[in-house]
């Protein structure tokens, strides 16, 4: 099988001084669309990008200035979705019967948004025809599993060094997704924080993040319409010192949602998120001091 993978399907960006007990993760901002993928799809590159969390890695790049690393994908979400179980696959996409260990019944699979998505965000079918199961296995083995091994190792290392840690899972959402969730009196929603209703992140940690976002003039909702996904479910265990919080940014804040080009509001939002990080990280570090001392 031809290699669809760029030289690096993901990478870790590390700060000069790695001091914060926080990891930033950007699994859906990958924008490398290989020729072999483009030959399989019936869609244009622009249509494929409708599922992409465009430039989210760039929005949170300020974490490096303040002592926190970032893991970011280069492979796009429409090629392999890193915020799913490893084998959530839609049997309608594949030739022949899938193995018994494949999850074919999850709500995400039913919606066409499994580990290998069937559709892009606006409901358009991605592929010209059915794929072989070997194609799915190749993407999972080359990209998905190494990505998650890397993320787990990063989380383990930060927790080992600090006693506790916070994983910030960074995403963006179409503005249309918010239409039925924000009360009219609330006004436009800028950010949705997902802590799985308190299961993946302690309330006080979520409150710290919310406080610093609001201080930058951003409006924040929690858990609606996005409460967190596979990554926050996997890594969020507050009782064991692992907090995982999903951040969804309204794309209308920084992106032309038709052309997918950055708007003039991109730099101010990036600056606001960097200021949020600068205020948040010292508080998180102080919050985790007792666990760090216990780990020494």
PDB file of C-alpha atoms in Angstrom:
ATOM      1  CA  UNK A   1       0.000   0.000   0.000  1.00  0.00           C
ATOM      2  CA  UNK A   2       1.300   3.469  -0.849  1.00  0.00           C
ATOM      3  CA  UNK A   3       2.371   5.632   2.056  1.00  0.00           C
ATOM      4  CA  UNK A   4      -0.217   8.359   2.672  1.00  0.00           C
ATOM      5  CA  UNK A   5       1.665   9.788   5.632  1.00  0.00           C
ATOM      6  CA  UNK A   6       3.619  13.054   5.706  1.00  0.00           C
ATOM      7  CA  UNK A   7       7.110  12.906   7.159  1.00  0.00           C
ATOM      8  CA  UNK A   8       5.551  13.646  10.537  1.00  0.00           C
ATOM      9  CA  UNK A   9       1.817  12.948  10.976  1.00  0.00           C
ATOM     10  CA  UNK A  10       2.107  14.813  14.288  1.00  0.00           C
ATOM     11  CA  UNK A  11       4.723  16.562  16.375  1.00  0.00           C
ATOM     12  CA  UNK A  12       5.430  17.816  19.887  1.00  0.00           C
ATOM     13  CA  UNK A  13       6.239  21.479  20.311  1.00  0.00           C
ATOM     14  CA  UNK A  14       8.258  21.982  23.477  1.00  0.00           C
ATOM     15  CA  UNK A  15       8.949  25.204  25.381  1.00  0.00           C
ATOM     16  CA  UNK A  16      12.492  26.357  26.065  1.00  0.00           C
ATOM     17  CA  UNK A  17      11.761  25.992  29.779  1.00  0.00           C
ATOM     18  CA  UNK A  18       9.278  23.197  30.438  1.00  0.00           C
ATOM     19  CA  UNK A  19       7.822  24.335  33.748  1.00  0.00           C
ATOM     20  CA  UNK A  20       4.022  24.091  33.695  1.00  0.00           C
ATOM     21  CA  UNK A  21       2.009  21.020  34.769  1.00  0.00           C
ATOM     22  CA  UNK A  22      -0.144  21.411  31.658  1.00  0.00           C
ATOM     23  CA  UNK A  23      -0.219  19.776  28.212  1.00  0.00           C
ATOM     24  CA  UNK A  24      -2.002  21.328  25.236  1.00  0.00           C
ATOM     25  CA  UNK A  25      -3.325  18.994  22.543  1.00  0.00           C
ATOM     26  CA  UNK A  26      -4.626  19.882  19.073  1.00  0.00           C
ATOM     27  CA  UNK A  27      -5.869  16.674  17.402  1.00  0.00           C
ATOM     28  CA  UNK A  28      -8.147  18.164  14.721  1.00  0.00           C
ATOM     29  CA  UNK A  29      -6.106  21.034  13.249  1.00  0.00           C
ATOM     30  CA  UNK A  30      -4.075  18.858  10.854  1.00  0.00           C
ATOM     31  CA  UNK A  31      -4.011  20.273   7.333  1.00  0.00           C
ATOM     32  CA  UNK A  32      -1.787  17.907   5.316  1.00  0.00           C
ATOM     33  CA  UNK A  33      -3.920  16.383   2.556  1.00  0.00           C
ATOM     34  CA  UNK A  34      -1.852  13.760   0.755  1.00  0.00           C
ATOM     35  CA  UNK A  35      -2.230  12.964  -2.934  1.00  0.00           C
ATOM     36  CA  UNK A  36      -3.330   9.386  -2.258  1.00  0.00           C
ATOM     37  CA  UNK A  37      -6.128  10.638  -0.005  1.00  0.00           C
ATOM     38  CA  UNK A  38      -7.206  13.172  -2.605  1.00  0.00           C
ATOM     39  CA  UNK A  39      -7.382  10.408  -5.234  1.00  0.00           C
ATOM     40  CA  UNK A  40      -9.774   8.427  -3.032  1.00  0.00           C
ATOM     41  CA  UNK A  41     -12.131  11.285  -2.266  1.00  0.00           C
ATOM     42  CA  UNK A  42     -14.934  12.778  -4.322  1.00  0.00           C
ATOM     43  CA  UNK A  43     -14.520  16.134  -2.551  1.00  0.00           C
ATOM     44  CA  UNK A  44     -12.316  19.146  -3.120  1.00  0.00           C
ATOM     45  CA  UNK A  45      -9.619  20.007  -0.561  1.00  0.00           C
ATOM     46  CA  UNK A  46     -11.743  22.968   0.561  1.00  0.00           C
ATOM     47  CA  UNK A  47     -14.739  20.711   1.181  1.00  0.00           C
ATOM     48  CA  UNK A  48     -12.570  18.257   3.130  1.00  0.00           C
ATOM     49  CA  UNK A  49     -11.389  21.114   5.331  1.00  0.00           C
ATOM     50  CA  UNK A  50     -14.935  21.743   6.592  1.00  0.00           C
ATOM     51  CA  UNK A  51     -14.182  19.123   9.266  1.00  0.00           C
ATOM     52  CA  UNK A  52     -10.866  20.725  10.201  1.00  0.00           C
ATOM     53  CA  UNK A  53     -10.395  22.788  13.361  1.00  0.00           C
ATOM     54  CA  UNK A  54      -8.612  25.373  11.257  1.00  0.00           C
ATOM     55  CA  UNK A  55      -5.510  26.963  12.815  1.00  0.00           C
ATOM     56  CA  UNK A  56      -6.398  25.969  16.379  1.00  0.00           C
ATOM     57  CA  UNK A  57      -2.793  24.927  16.979  1.00  0.00           C
ATOM     58  CA  UNK A  58      -1.710  28.453  16.053  1.00  0.00           C
ATOM     59  CA  UNK A  59      -4.293  30.032  18.354  1.00  0.00           C
ATOM     60  CA  UNK A  60      -2.835  28.213  21.375  1.00  0.00           C
ATOM     61  CA  UNK A  61       0.830  28.532  20.397  1.00  0.00           C
ATOM     62  CA  UNK A  62       1.339  30.957  23.293  1.00  0.00           C
ATOM     63  CA  UNK A  63       1.516  27.950  25.616  1.00  0.00           C
ATOM     64  CA  UNK A  64       5.160  27.566  24.563  1.00  0.00           C
ATOM     65  CA  UNK A  65       6.017  31.009  25.931  1.00  0.00           C
ATOM     66  CA  UNK A  66       4.673  29.988  29.320  1.00  0.00           C
ATOM     67  CA  UNK A  67       6.272  26.606  29.864  1.00  0.00           C
ATOM     68  CA  UNK A  68       3.745  24.123  28.451  1.00  0.00           C
ATOM     69  CA  UNK A  69       4.166  21.730  25.486  1.00  0.00           C
ATOM     70  CA  UNK A  70       1.716  21.095  22.668  1.00  0.00           C
ATOM     71  CA  UNK A  71       1.014  17.894  20.756  1.00  0.00           C
ATOM     72  CA  UNK A  72      -0.516  18.684  17.373  1.00  0.00           C
ATOM     73  CA  UNK A  73      -1.681  16.558  14.467  1.00  0.00           C
ATOM     74  CA  UNK A  74      -0.663  17.166  10.864  1.00  0.00           C
ATOM     75  CA  UNK A  75      -2.887  14.411   9.450  1.00  0.00           C
ATOM     76  CA  UNK A  76      -6.389  15.843   8.935  1.00  0.00           C
ATOM     77  CA  UNK A  77      -9.489  14.807  10.808  1.00  0.00           C
ATOM     78  CA  UNK A  78     -11.253  13.767   7.600  1.00  0.00           C
ATOM     79  CA  UNK A  79      -8.467  11.197   7.063  1.00  0.00           C
ATOM     80  CA  UNK A  80      -8.316   9.818  10.609  1.00  0.00           C
ATOM     81  CA  UNK A  81     -10.139  11.199  13.641  1.00  0.00           C
ATOM     82  CA  UNK A  82      -7.887  11.117  16.692  1.00  0.00           C
ATOM     83  CA  UNK A  83     -10.727  11.943  19.100  1.00  0.00           C
ATOM     84  CA  UNK A  84     -12.433   8.586  18.639  1.00  0.00           C
ATOM     85  CA  UNK A  85     -11.930   5.049  19.877  1.00  0.00           C
ATOM     86  CA  UNK A  86      -9.304   3.289  17.748  1.00  0.00           C
ATOM     87  CA  UNK A  87     -11.805   1.111  15.886  1.00  0.00           C
ATOM     88  CA  UNK A  88     -15.054   3.057  15.526  1.00  0.00           C
ATOM     89  CA  UNK A  89     -15.819   2.209  11.897  1.00  0.00           C
ATOM     90  CA  UNK A  90     -18.884   2.481   9.692  1.00  0.00           C
ATOM     91  CA  UNK A  91     -19.526  -0.825   7.868  1.00  0.00           C
ATOM     92  CA  UNK A  92     -21.225   1.104   5.048  1.00  0.00           C
ATOM     93  CA  UNK A  93     -17.775   2.407   4.068  1.00  0.00           C
ATOM     94  CA  UNK A  94     -15.953  -0.890   3.695  1.00  0.00           C
ATOM     95  CA  UNK A  95     -15.771  -3.881   1.405  1.00  0.00           C
ATOM     96  CA  UNK A  96     -16.700  -7.106   3.174  1.00  0.00           C
ATOM     97  CA  UNK A  97     -17.419  -7.795   6.821  1.00  0.00           C
ATOM     98  CA  UNK A  98     -15.500  -6.005   9.574  1.00  0.00           C
ATOM     99  CA  UNK A  99     -13.833  -7.931  12.435  1.00  0.00           C
ATOM    100  CA  UNK A 100     -15.812  -8.465  15.620  1.00  0.00           C
ATOM    101  CA  UNK A 101     -13.659  -6.100  17.675  1.00  0.00           C
ATOM    102  CA  UNK A 102     -14.721  -3.108  15.574  1.00  0.00           C
ATOM    103  CA  UNK A 103     -17.296  -0.807  17.174  1.00  0.00           C
ATOM    104  CA  UNK A 104     -19.892  -0.364  14.446  1.00  0.00           C
ATOM    105  CA  UNK A 105     -22.770   0.863  16.616  1.00  0.00           C
ATOM    106  CA  UNK A 106     -21.617   4.022  18.398  1.00  0.00           C
ATOM    107  CA  UNK A 107     -23.601   7.236  17.843  1.00  0.00           C
ATOM    108  CA  UNK A 108     -20.537   8.703  16.134  1.00  0.00           C
ATOM    109  CA  UNK A 109     -20.395   5.818  13.657  1.00  0.00           C
ATOM    110  CA  UNK A 110     -24.135   6.154  13.022  1.00  0.00           C
ATOM    111  CA  UNK A 111     -23.550   9.807  12.214  1.00  0.00           C
ATOM    112  CA  UNK A 112     -20.759   9.000   9.764  1.00  0.00           C
ATOM    113  CA  UNK A 113     -18.057  10.403  12.039  1.00  0.00           C
ATOM    114  CA  UNK A 114     -16.067   7.382  13.163  1.00  0.00           C
ATOM    115  CA  UNK A 115     -12.297   6.914  13.367  1.00  0.00           C
ATOM    116  CA  UNK A 116     -12.221   6.912   9.566  1.00  0.00           C
ATOM    117  CA  UNK A 117     -15.019   9.393   8.834  1.00  0.00           C
ATOM    118  CA  UNK A 118     -17.578   8.683   6.133  1.00  0.00           C
ATOM    119  CA  UNK A 119     -18.690  12.306   5.815  1.00  0.00           C
ATOM    120  CA  UNK A 120     -17.336  15.792   6.402  1.00  0.00           C
ATOM    121  CA  UNK A 121     -18.951  18.220   8.803  1.00  0.00           C
ATOM    122  CA  UNK A 122     -21.636  19.365   6.365  1.00  0.00           C
ATOM    123  CA  UNK A 123     -22.795  15.830   5.612  1.00  0.00           C
ATOM    124  CA  UNK A 124     -21.064  15.275   2.270  1.00  0.00           C
ATOM    125  CA  UNK A 125     -19.774  11.768   1.555  1.00  0.00           C
ATOM    126  CA  UNK A 126     -15.972  11.707   1.432  1.00  0.00           C
ATOM    127  CA  UNK A 127     -15.185   8.686  -0.756  1.00  0.00           C
ATOM    128  CA  UNK A 128     -15.849   7.706  -4.350  1.00  0.00           C
ATOM    129  CA  UNK A 129     -16.377   4.075  -3.374  1.00  0.00           C
ATOM    130  CA  UNK A 130     -15.906   1.582  -0.562  1.00  0.00           C
ATOM    131  CA  UNK A 131     -12.534   1.158   1.124  1.00  0.00           C
ATOM    132  CA  UNK A 132     -10.749  -2.034   2.043  1.00  0.00           C
ATOM    133  CA  UNK A 133     -10.421  -2.690   5.775  1.00  0.00           C
ATOM    134  CA  UNK A 134      -6.645  -2.755   5.258  1.00  0.00           C
ATOM    135  CA  UNK A 135      -6.809   0.961   4.440  1.00  0.00           C
ATOM    136  CA  UNK A 136      -8.397   1.709   7.817  1.00  0.00           C
ATOM    137  CA  UNK A 137      -5.868  -0.483   9.635  1.00  0.00           C
ATOM    138  CA  UNK A 138      -3.013   1.268   7.877  1.00  0.00           C
ATOM    139  CA  UNK A 139      -4.164   4.706   9.024  1.00  0.00           C
ATOM    140  CA  UNK A 140      -4.824   3.498  12.549  1.00  0.00           C
ATOM    141  CA  UNK A 141      -1.451   1.754  12.852  1.00  0.00           C
ATOM    142  CA  UNK A 142       0.600   4.520  11.217  1.00  0.00           C
ATOM    143  CA  UNK A 143      -1.069   7.566  12.732  1.00  0.00           C
ATOM    144  CA  UNK A 144      -3.747   6.950  15.346  1.00  0.00           C
ATOM    145  CA  UNK A 145      -1.953   4.507  17.640  1.00  0.00           C
ATOM    146  CA  UNK A 146       1.427   6.327  17.597  1.00  0.00           C
ATOM    147  CA  UNK A 147      -0.358   9.614  18.303  1.00  0.00           C
ATOM    148  CA  UNK A 148      -2.105   8.192  21.338  1.00  0.00           C
ATOM    149  CA  UNK A 149       1.033   6.492  22.621  1.00  0.00           C
ATOM    150  CA  UNK A 150       2.794   9.848  22.370  1.00  0.00           C
ATOM    151  CA  UNK A 151      -0.019  11.683  24.144  1.00  0.00           C
ATOM    152  CA  UNK A 152      -0.126   9.090  26.937  1.00  0.00           C
ATOM    153  CA  UNK A 153       3.642   9.326  27.420  1.00  0.00           C
ATOM    154  CA  UNK A 154       3.445  13.124  27.538  1.00  0.00           C
ATOM    155  CA  UNK A 155       0.650  13.035  30.110  1.00  0.00           C
ATOM    156  CA  UNK A 156       2.566  10.471  32.192  1.00  0.00           C
ATOM    157  CA  UNK A 157       5.754  12.534  32.111  1.00  0.00           C
ATOM    158  CA  UNK A 158       4.060  15.764  33.159  1.00  0.00           C
ATOM    159  CA  UNK A 159       2.187  14.041  35.971  1.00  0.00           C
ATOM    160  CA  UNK A 160       5.341  12.271  37.155  1.00  0.00           C
ATOM    161  CA  UNK A 161       7.195  15.588  37.337  1.00  0.00           C
ATOM    162  CA  UNK A 162       4.375  17.507  39.019  1.00  0.00           C
ATOM    163  CA  UNK A 163       2.216  15.020  40.903  1.00  0.00           C
ATOM    164  CA  UNK A 164      -0.819  16.223  38.943  1.00  0.00           C
ATOM    165  CA  UNK A 165      -1.491  17.645  35.496  1.00  0.00           C
ATOM    166  CA  UNK A 166      -4.052  19.318  33.267  1.00  0.00           C
ATOM    167  CA  UNK A 167      -4.618  18.270  29.651  1.00  0.00           C
ATOM    168  CA  UNK A 168      -6.197  21.041  27.562  1.00  0.00           C
ATOM    169  CA  UNK A 169      -7.780  19.500  24.463  1.00  0.00           C
ATOM    170  CA  UNK A 170      -8.106  22.290  21.895  1.00  0.00           C
ATOM    171  CA  UNK A 171     -10.849  22.412  19.254  1.00  0.00           C
ATOM    172  CA  UNK A 172     -13.041  24.777  17.266  1.00  0.00           C
ATOM    173  CA  UNK A 173     -16.735  24.542  16.431  1.00  0.00           C
ATOM    174  CA  UNK A 174     -18.907  25.882  13.616  1.00  0.00           C
ATOM    175  CA  UNK A 175     -20.933  28.876  14.726  1.00  0.00           C
ATOM    176  CA  UNK A 176     -24.086  27.080  13.544  1.00  0.00           C
ATOM    177  CA  UNK A 177     -23.614  24.443  16.261  1.00  0.00           C
ATOM    178  CA  UNK A 178     -24.432  27.005  18.941  1.00  0.00           C
ATOM    179  CA  UNK A 179     -27.757  28.255  17.622  1.00  0.00           C
ATOM    180  CA  UNK A 180     -30.009  26.225  19.929  1.00  0.00           C
ATOM    181  CA  UNK A 181     -27.836  26.145  23.048  1.00  0.00           C
ATOM    182  CA  UNK A 182     -27.267  29.735  24.151  1.00  0.00           C
ATOM    183  CA  UNK A 183     -30.146  31.625  25.788  1.00  0.00           C
ATOM    184  CA  UNK A 184     -31.020  34.774  23.846  1.00  0.00           C
ATOM    185  CA  UNK A 185     -30.187  36.920  26.872  1.00  0.00           C
ATOM    186  CA  UNK A 186     -26.742  35.319  27.062  1.00  0.00           C
ATOM    187  CA  UNK A 187     -25.594  36.686  23.730  1.00  0.00           C
ATOM    188  CA  UNK A 188     -23.149  35.036  21.314  1.00  0.00           C
ATOM    189  CA  UNK A 189     -21.105  32.164  22.736  1.00  0.00           C
ATOM    190  CA  UNK A 190     -17.363  32.322  22.182  1.00  0.00           C
ATOM    191  CA  UNK A 191     -16.110  29.259  24.063  1.00  0.00           C
ATOM    192  CA  UNK A 192     -17.556  25.949  25.242  1.00  0.00           C
ATOM    193  CA  UNK A 193     -15.672  24.146  28.010  1.00  0.00           C
ATOM    194  CA  UNK A 194     -16.233  20.395  28.205  1.00  0.00           C
ATOM    195  CA  UNK A 195     -15.353  18.579  31.430  1.00  0.00           C
ATOM    196  CA  UNK A 196     -17.809  15.704  30.922  1.00  0.00           C
ATOM    197  CA  UNK A 197     -20.035  17.320  33.534  1.00  0.00           C
ATOM    198  CA  UNK A 198     -17.297  17.268  36.156  1.00  0.00           C
ATOM    199  CA  UNK A 199     -16.064  13.729  35.476  1.00  0.00           C
ATOM    200  CA  UNK A 200     -12.851  14.546  33.584  1.00  0.00           C
ATOM    201  CA  UNK A 201     -11.805  17.726  35.422  1.00  0.00           C
ATOM    202  CA  UNK A 202     -12.394  19.044  38.934  1.00  0.00           C
ATOM    203  CA  UNK A 203     -14.834  21.921  39.222  1.00  0.00           C
ATOM    204  CA  UNK A 204     -12.274  24.340  40.637  1.00  0.00           C
ATOM    205  CA  UNK A 205      -9.863  23.694  37.757  1.00  0.00           C
ATOM    206  CA  UNK A 206     -12.616  24.285  35.195  1.00  0.00           C
ATOM    207  CA  UNK A 207     -13.552  27.465  37.063  1.00  0.00           C
ATOM    208  CA  UNK A 208      -9.961  28.713  36.834  1.00  0.00           C
ATOM    209  CA  UNK A 209      -9.947  28.277  33.065  1.00  0.00           C
ATOM    210  CA  UNK A 210     -13.352  29.915  32.720  1.00  0.00           C
ATOM    211  CA  UNK A 211     -12.301  32.864  34.893  1.00  0.00           C
ATOM    212  CA  UNK A 212      -9.283  33.630  32.731  1.00  0.00           C
ATOM    213  CA  UNK A 213     -11.280  33.314  29.503  1.00  0.00           C
ATOM    214  CA  UNK A 214     -13.955  35.679  30.815  1.00  0.00           C
ATOM    215  CA  UNK A 215     -11.212  38.106  31.874  1.00  0.00           C
ATOM    216  CA  UNK A 216     -10.308  38.337  28.173  1.00  0.00           C
ATOM    217  CA  UNK A 217     -13.864  39.353  27.298  1.00  0.00           C
ATOM    218  CA  UNK A 218     -14.936  35.912  26.054  1.00  0.00           C
ATOM    219  CA  UNK A 219     -18.342  34.399  26.803  1.00  0.00           C
ATOM    220  CA  UNK A 220     -18.252  30.818  28.050  1.00  0.00           C
ATOM    221  CA  UNK A 221     -20.714  27.928  28.254  1.00  0.00           C
ATOM    222  CA  UNK A 222     -20.046  24.524  29.769  1.00  0.00           C
ATOM    223  CA  UNK A 223     -20.719  21.090  28.314  1.00  0.00           C
ATOM    224  CA  UNK A 224     -23.332  22.152  25.747  1.00  0.00           C
ATOM    225  CA  UNK A 225     -23.231  21.262  22.945  1.00  0.00           C
ATOM    226  CA  UNK A 226     -19.824  19.628  23.558  1.00  0.00           C
ATOM    227  CA  UNK A 227     -19.008  17.949  26.867  1.00  0.00           C
ATOM    228  CA  UNK A 228     -15.752  16.318  25.791  1.00  0.00           C
ATOM    229  CA  UNK A 229     -14.777  13.353  23.669  1.00  0.00           C
ATOM    230  CA  UNK A 230     -12.618  10.244  23.662  1.00  0.00           C
ATOM    231  CA  UNK A 231      -9.480  12.133  24.699  1.00  0.00           C
ATOM    232  CA  UNK A 232     -10.990  13.775  27.777  1.00  0.00           C
ATOM    233  CA  UNK A 233     -12.705  10.491  28.664  1.00  0.00           C
ATOM    234  CA  UNK A 234      -9.424   8.585  28.392  1.00  0.00           C
ATOM    235  CA  UNK A 235      -7.139  10.986  30.237  1.00  0.00           C
ATOM    236  CA  UNK A 236      -9.458  12.681  32.720  1.00  0.00           C
ATOM    237  CA  UNK A 237      -9.160  11.071  36.167  1.00  0.00           C
ATOM    238  CA  UNK A 238      -9.213  13.911  38.718  1.00  0.00           C
ATOM    239  CA  UNK A 239      -9.068  11.576  41.721  1.00  0.00           C
ATOM    240  CA  UNK A 240      -5.694  10.402  40.404  1.00  0.00           C
ATOM    241  CA  UNK A 241      -4.377  13.883  39.660  1.00  0.00           C
ATOM    242  CA  UNK A 242      -5.233  13.902  35.941  1.00  0.00           C
ATOM    243  CA  UNK A 243      -7.562  16.638  34.767  1.00  0.00           C
ATOM    244  CA  UNK A 244      -8.711  16.838  31.140  1.00  0.00           C
ATOM    245  CA  UNK A 245     -10.682  19.768  29.749  1.00  0.00           C
ATOM    246  CA  UNK A 246     -11.912  20.305  26.204  1.00  0.00           C
ATOM    247  CA  UNK A 247     -11.980  23.861  24.828  1.00  0.00           C
ATOM    248  CA  UNK A 248     -14.154  24.590  21.786  1.00  0.00           C
ATOM    249  CA  UNK A 249     -13.754  27.982  20.094  1.00  0.00           C
ATOM    250  CA  UNK A 250     -16.485  29.510  17.953  1.00  0.00           C
ATOM    251  CA  UNK A 251     -14.931  29.639  14.470  1.00  0.00           C
ATOM    252  CA  UNK A 252     -16.751  32.855  13.650  1.00  0.00           C
ATOM    253  CA  UNK A 253     -14.400  34.586  16.101  1.00  0.00           C
ATOM    254  CA  UNK A 254     -11.391  34.174  13.820  1.00  0.00           C
ATOM    255  CA  UNK A 255     -12.319  32.426  10.562  1.00  0.00           C
ATOM    256  CA  UNK A 256     -14.316  33.057   7.425  1.00  0.00           C
ATOM    257  CA  UNK A 257     -16.330  29.842   7.620  1.00  0.00           C
ATOM    258  CA  UNK A 258     -16.920  29.797   3.847  1.00  0.00           C
ATOM    259  CA  UNK A 259     -13.412  30.428   2.529  1.00  0.00           C
ATOM    260  CA  UNK A 260     -11.648  29.073   5.667  1.00  0.00           C
ATOM    261  CA  UNK A 261      -9.327  32.061   5.640  1.00  0.00           C
ATOM    262  CA  UNK A 262      -8.244  33.830   8.811  1.00  0.00           C
ATOM    263  CA  UNK A 263     -10.083  37.069   9.485  1.00  0.00           C
ATOM    264  CA  UNK A 264      -8.517  40.238  10.938  1.00  0.00           C
ATOM    265  CA  UNK A 265      -9.819  39.056  14.321  1.00  0.00           C
ATOM    266  CA  UNK A 266      -7.364  36.140  14.364  1.00  0.00           C
ATOM    267  CA  UNK A 267      -4.392  38.014  15.919  1.00  0.00           C
ATOM    268  CA  UNK A 268      -6.471  39.610  18.723  1.00  0.00           C
ATOM    269  CA  UNK A 269      -7.981  36.228  19.617  1.00  0.00           C
ATOM    270  CA  UNK A 270      -4.561  34.587  19.591  1.00  0.00           C
ATOM    271  CA  UNK A 271      -3.303  37.361  21.879  1.00  0.00           C
ATOM    272  CA  UNK A 272      -6.289  36.916  24.220  1.00  0.00           C
ATOM    273  CA  UNK A 273      -5.708  33.161  24.474  1.00  0.00           C
ATOM    274  CA  UNK A 274      -2.014  33.722  25.185  1.00  0.00           C
ATOM    275  CA  UNK A 275      -2.987  36.142  27.967  1.00  0.00           C
ATOM    276  CA  UNK A 276      -5.432  33.542  29.303  1.00  0.00           C
ATOM    277  CA  UNK A 277      -2.645  30.957  29.375  1.00  0.00           C
ATOM    278  CA  UNK A 278      -0.264  33.397  31.080  1.00  0.00           C
ATOM    279  CA  UNK A 279      -2.756  33.993  33.875  1.00  0.00           C
ATOM    280  CA  UNK A 280      -3.925  30.405  34.184  1.00  0.00           C
ATOM    281  CA  UNK A 281      -0.703  28.413  34.336  1.00  0.00           C
ATOM    282  CA  UNK A 282       0.692  29.882  37.590  1.00  0.00           C
ATOM    283  CA  UNK A 283      -2.666  29.228  39.287  1.00  0.00           C
ATOM    284  CA  UNK A 284      -2.732  25.641  38.045  1.00  0.00           C
ATOM    285  CA  UNK A 285       0.827  25.130  39.257  1.00  0.00           C
ATOM    286  CA  UNK A 286      -0.083  26.474  42.712  1.00  0.00           C
ATOM    287  CA  UNK A 287      -3.208  24.263  42.772  1.00  0.00           C
ATOM    288  CA  UNK A 288      -1.074  21.170  42.156  1.00  0.00           C
ATOM    289  CA  UNK A 289       1.712  21.979  44.673  1.00  0.00           C
ATOM    290  CA  UNK A 290       0.481  19.516  47.349  1.00  0.00           C
ATOM    291  CA  UNK A 291       0.524  16.644  44.860  1.00  0.00           C
ATOM    292  CA  UNK A 292       3.953  17.666  43.559  1.00  0.00           C
ATOM    293  CA  UNK A 293       5.380  17.676  47.081  1.00  0.00           C
ATOM    294  CA  UNK A 294       3.820  14.285  47.761  1.00  0.00           C
ATOM    295  CA  UNK A 295       5.416  12.920  44.585  1.00  0.00           C
ATOM    296  CA  UNK A 296       8.915  14.079  45.534  1.00  0.00           C
TER     297      UNK A 296
END
